[in-house]
Amino acid sequence: MSGGSAMGGLFGITDVFGPTDQIVSDMIIQDVNVSKLKMSNSGIEDNAKPLIYWGGIVGKGNLCEGRVLDISKAKVPDFSISDDPTGNGTFIYYVGGIAGYAGCEYTHQSSSDDHQYLSLKNSMASGTIDLKNDGGNGSKDSYSFSGYVGGLVGKSVLAMDEKSVMEDT
C-alpha cells in the first residue's frame, strides 16, 4: 500500500459525521488479523505541513464529539512501514503497529462526559517502522521532519478506566 496520507490495514480514517449533540458512538474492531502489511511512500511533496497517519489497523481514528475506538484481539504480524519524504515542508508522522492516531485534534470538541478514548485489549503488532530523514530527492535544508511513533499506537487519548489497555497488549 502506498501513496496516502492516511493508511491503515482496515481503515485509513474512521469518522462519524453528524450534529454535535448526537448520541455518543463506539467503533468496535475485534478479532482481526492483518498480515504482511507493507506501507511506504506517502507521496506527499512540497506541502507546507503534511500530516501523515499510518497504522496497522487504523491510520487515523477521529474521536471528536464523544467517540470511542475499541480494538480487541487484533493482530498485525510482520508489518513494514517506511517513508522518506521529499520536497519542501514540515512532515509530521503519526505511526503505530495498531493505530497511527486516535484522538481529537480540536480541544474545544472534547466530549462532555469523558466518553472519548481508545481502548486496546489483547492485541499485538510486530514489524518495523523506518522513517528516514535523508532528503530523498529533496534537500535536507528544505524540510523538517517529526513524528509520533509507537509499536502499538503513535498518539492517542487512552481510556482512564482500569484495564482499558491490558492482557498481553
PDB file of C-alpha atoms in Angstrom, residues 29-136:
ATOM      1  CA  ILE A  29     -12.983  -3.683  15.935  1.00  0.00           C
ATOM      2  CA  GLN A  30     -12.273  -7.185  17.154  1.00  0.00           C
ATOM      3  CA  ASP A  31     -10.829 -10.487  16.023  1.00  0.00           C
ATOM      4  CA  VAL A  32      -8.948  -9.089  13.026  1.00  0.00           C
ATOM      5  CA  ASN A  33      -5.658 -10.247  11.556  1.00  0.00           C
ATOM      6  CA  VAL A  34      -3.822  -8.062   9.051  1.00  0.00           C
ATOM      7  CA  SER A  35      -0.729  -9.966   7.980  1.00  0.00           C
ATOM      8  CA  LYS A  36       2.291  -8.945   5.897  1.00  0.00           C
ATOM      9  CA  LEU A  37       1.158  -5.322   5.695  1.00  0.00           C
ATOM     10  CA  LYS A  38       3.570  -3.058   3.830  1.00  0.00           C
ATOM     11  CA  MET A  39       3.140   0.720   3.762  1.00  0.00           C
ATOM     12  CA  SER A  40       5.527   3.116   2.084  1.00  0.00           C
ATOM     13  CA  ASN A  41       5.842   6.313   0.086  1.00  0.00           C
ATOM     14  CA  SER A  42       3.294   8.793   1.368  1.00  0.00           C
ATOM     15  CA  GLY A  43       3.619  10.527  -1.997  1.00  0.00           C
ATOM     16  CA  ILE A  44       3.340  13.908  -0.327  1.00  0.00           C
ATOM     17  CA  GLU A  45       5.674  16.534  -1.726  1.00  0.00           C
ATOM     18  CA  ASP A  46       6.064  20.290  -1.438  1.00  0.00           C
ATOM     19  CA  ASN A  47       3.341  20.907   1.127  1.00  0.00           C
ATOM     20  CA  ALA A  48       3.537  23.412   3.938  1.00  0.00           C
ATOM     21  CA  LYS A  49       2.599  20.965   6.716  1.00  0.00           C
ATOM     22  CA  PRO A  50       1.581  17.486   5.616  1.00  0.00           C
ATOM     23  CA  LEU A  51       0.194  15.227   8.334  1.00  0.00           C
ATOM     24  CA  ILE A  52       0.660  11.502   7.753  1.00  0.00           C
ATOM     25  CA  TYR A  53      -1.395   8.905   9.665  1.00  0.00           C
ATOM     26  CA  TRP A  54      -0.385   5.242   9.234  1.00  0.00           C
ATOM     27  CA  GLY A  55      -1.448   2.267  11.345  1.00  0.00           C
ATOM     28  CA  GLY A  56      -1.719  -1.493  11.045  1.00  0.00           C
ATOM     29  CA  ILE A  57      -5.489  -1.412  11.691  1.00  0.00           C
ATOM     30  CA  VAL A  58      -6.472   2.296  11.644  1.00  0.00           C
ATOM     31  CA  GLY A  59      -4.444   5.184  10.257  1.00  0.00           C
ATOM     32  CA  LYS A  60      -6.433   7.997  11.888  1.00  0.00           C
ATOM     33  CA  GLY A  61      -9.256   7.453  14.349  1.00  0.00           C
ATOM     34  CA  ASN A  62     -11.181  10.689  14.847  1.00  0.00           C
ATOM     35  CA  LEU A  63     -12.646  10.620  18.357  1.00  0.00           C
ATOM     36  CA  CYS A  64     -14.143  14.119  18.447  1.00  0.00           C
ATOM     37  CA  GLU A  65     -17.572  14.660  19.995  1.00  0.00           C
ATOM     38  CA  GLY A  66     -17.556  11.600  22.215  1.00  0.00           C
ATOM     39  CA  ARG A  67     -16.316   8.765  20.046  1.00  0.00           C
ATOM     40  CA  VAL A  68     -14.707   5.549  21.284  1.00  0.00           C
ATOM     41  CA  LEU A  69     -12.404   3.315  19.287  1.00  0.00           C
ATOM     42  CA  ASP A  70     -12.396  -0.102  20.932  1.00  0.00           C
ATOM     43  CA  ILE A  71      -9.869  -2.543  19.442  1.00  0.00           C
ATOM     44  CA  SER A  72      -9.546  -6.059  20.836  1.00  0.00           C
ATOM     45  CA  LYS A  73      -7.958  -9.300  19.678  1.00  0.00           C
ATOM     46  CA  ALA A  74      -6.262  -7.541  16.765  1.00  0.00           C
ATOM     47  CA  LYS A  75      -3.088  -8.941  15.254  1.00  0.00           C
ATOM     48  CA  VAL A  76      -0.726  -7.234  12.852  1.00  0.00           C
ATOM     49  CA  PRO A  77       2.226  -9.606  12.430  1.00  0.00           C
ATOM     50  CA  ASP A  78       5.204  -8.892  10.178  1.00  0.00           C
ATOM     51  CA  PHE A  79       4.300  -5.333   9.180  1.00  0.00           C
ATOM     52  CA  SER A  80       6.710  -2.992   7.397  1.00  0.00           C
ATOM     53  CA  ILE A  81       6.163   0.771   7.438  1.00  0.00           C
ATOM     54  CA  SER A  82       8.666   3.080   5.746  1.00  0.00           C
ATOM     55  CA  ASP A  83       8.864   6.517   4.195  1.00  0.00           C
ATOM     56  CA  ASP A  84      11.456   9.039   3.051  1.00  0.00           C
ATOM     57  CA  PRO A  85       9.808  12.421   2.440  1.00  0.00           C
ATOM     58  CA  THR A  86      10.907  14.722  -0.348  1.00  0.00           C
ATOM     59  CA  GLY A  87      10.242  18.334  -1.181  1.00  0.00           C
ATOM     60  CA  ASN A  88       9.617  21.365   0.968  1.00  0.00           C
ATOM     61  CA  GLY A  89       7.583  21.427   4.149  1.00  0.00           C
ATOM     62  CA  THR A  90       7.184  20.096   7.644  1.00  0.00           C
ATOM     63  CA  PHE A  91       6.391  16.390   7.689  1.00  0.00           C
ATOM     64  CA  ILE A  92       4.580  15.152  10.808  1.00  0.00           C
ATOM     65  CA  TYR A  93       4.009  11.412  11.178  1.00  0.00           C
ATOM     66  CA  TYR A  94       1.566   9.531  13.417  1.00  0.00           C
ATOM     67  CA  VAL A  95       2.573   5.872  13.046  1.00  0.00           C
ATOM     68  CA  GLY A  96       1.815   2.728  15.045  1.00  0.00           C
ATOM     69  CA  GLY A  97       1.536  -1.012  14.590  1.00  0.00           C
ATOM     70  CA  ILE A  98      -2.180  -0.899  15.526  1.00  0.00           C
ATOM     71  CA  ALA A  99      -3.190   2.773  15.145  1.00  0.00           C
ATOM     72  CA  GLY A 100      -1.334   5.847  13.963  1.00  0.00           C
ATOM     73  CA  TYR A 101      -3.583   8.357  15.729  1.00  0.00           C
ATOM     74  CA  ALA A 102      -6.714   8.071  17.864  1.00  0.00           C
ATOM     75  CA  GLY A 103      -7.860  11.340  19.367  1.00  0.00           C
ATOM     76  CA  CYS A 104      -9.396  14.723  18.682  1.00  0.00           C
ATOM     77  CA  GLU A 105      -7.354  17.494  17.104  1.00  0.00           C
ATOM     78  CA  TYR A 106      -9.763  20.154  18.345  1.00  0.00           C
ATOM     79  CA  THR A 107      -9.670  20.581  22.115  1.00  0.00           C
ATOM     80  CA  HIS A 108     -12.925  22.550  22.072  1.00  0.00           C
ATOM     81  CA  GLN A 109     -14.704  19.469  20.687  1.00  0.00           C
ATOM     82  CA  SER A 110     -13.994  17.131  23.543  1.00  0.00           C
ATOM     83  CA  SER A 111     -16.774  15.030  24.975  1.00  0.00           C
ATOM     84  CA  SER A 112     -18.701  16.393  27.931  1.00  0.00           C
ATOM     85  CA  ASP A 113     -18.871  13.013  29.688  1.00  0.00           C
ATOM     86  CA  ASP A 114     -15.343  11.612  29.230  1.00  0.00           C
ATOM     87  CA  HIS A 115     -16.642   9.269  26.507  1.00  0.00           C
ATOM     88  CA  GLN A 116     -13.758   9.854  24.111  1.00  0.00           C
ATOM     89  CA  TYR A 117     -10.886   7.388  24.052  1.00  0.00           C
ATOM     90  CA  LEU A 118      -9.054   4.412  22.593  1.00  0.00           C
ATOM     91  CA  SER A 119      -9.379   1.075  24.361  1.00  0.00           C
ATOM     92  CA  LEU A 120      -6.842  -1.560  23.305  1.00  0.00           C
ATOM     93  CA  LYS A 121      -7.054  -5.131  24.605  1.00  0.00           C
ATOM     94  CA  ASN A 122      -5.490  -8.498  23.754  1.00  0.00           C
ATOM     95  CA  SER A 123      -3.780  -7.108  20.660  1.00  0.00           C
ATOM     96  CA  MET A 124      -0.319  -7.388  19.185  1.00  0.00           C
ATOM     97  CA  ALA A 125       1.787  -5.895  16.431  1.00  0.00           C
ATOM     98  CA  SER A 126       5.269  -6.841  15.289  1.00  0.00           C
ATOM     99  CA  GLY A 127       7.382  -5.473  12.498  1.00  0.00           C
ATOM    100  CA  THR A 128       9.471  -2.476  11.504  1.00  0.00           C
ATOM    101  CA  ILE A 129       8.909   1.269  11.264  1.00  0.00           C
ATOM    102  CA  ASP A 130      11.569   3.104   9.241  1.00  0.00           C
ATOM    103  CA  LEU A 131      11.087   6.829   8.743  1.00  0.00           C
ATOM    104  CA  LYS A 132      14.107   8.338   7.036  1.00  0.00           C
ATOM    105  CA  ASN A 133      15.270  11.903   7.071  1.00  0.00           C
ATOM    106  CA  ASP A 134      17.959  11.767   4.416  1.00  0.00           C
ATOM    107  CA  GLY A 135      16.285  14.041   1.920  1.00  0.00           C
ATOM    108  CA  GLY A 136      15.267  11.570  -0.749  1.00  0.00           C
TER     109      GLY A 136
END
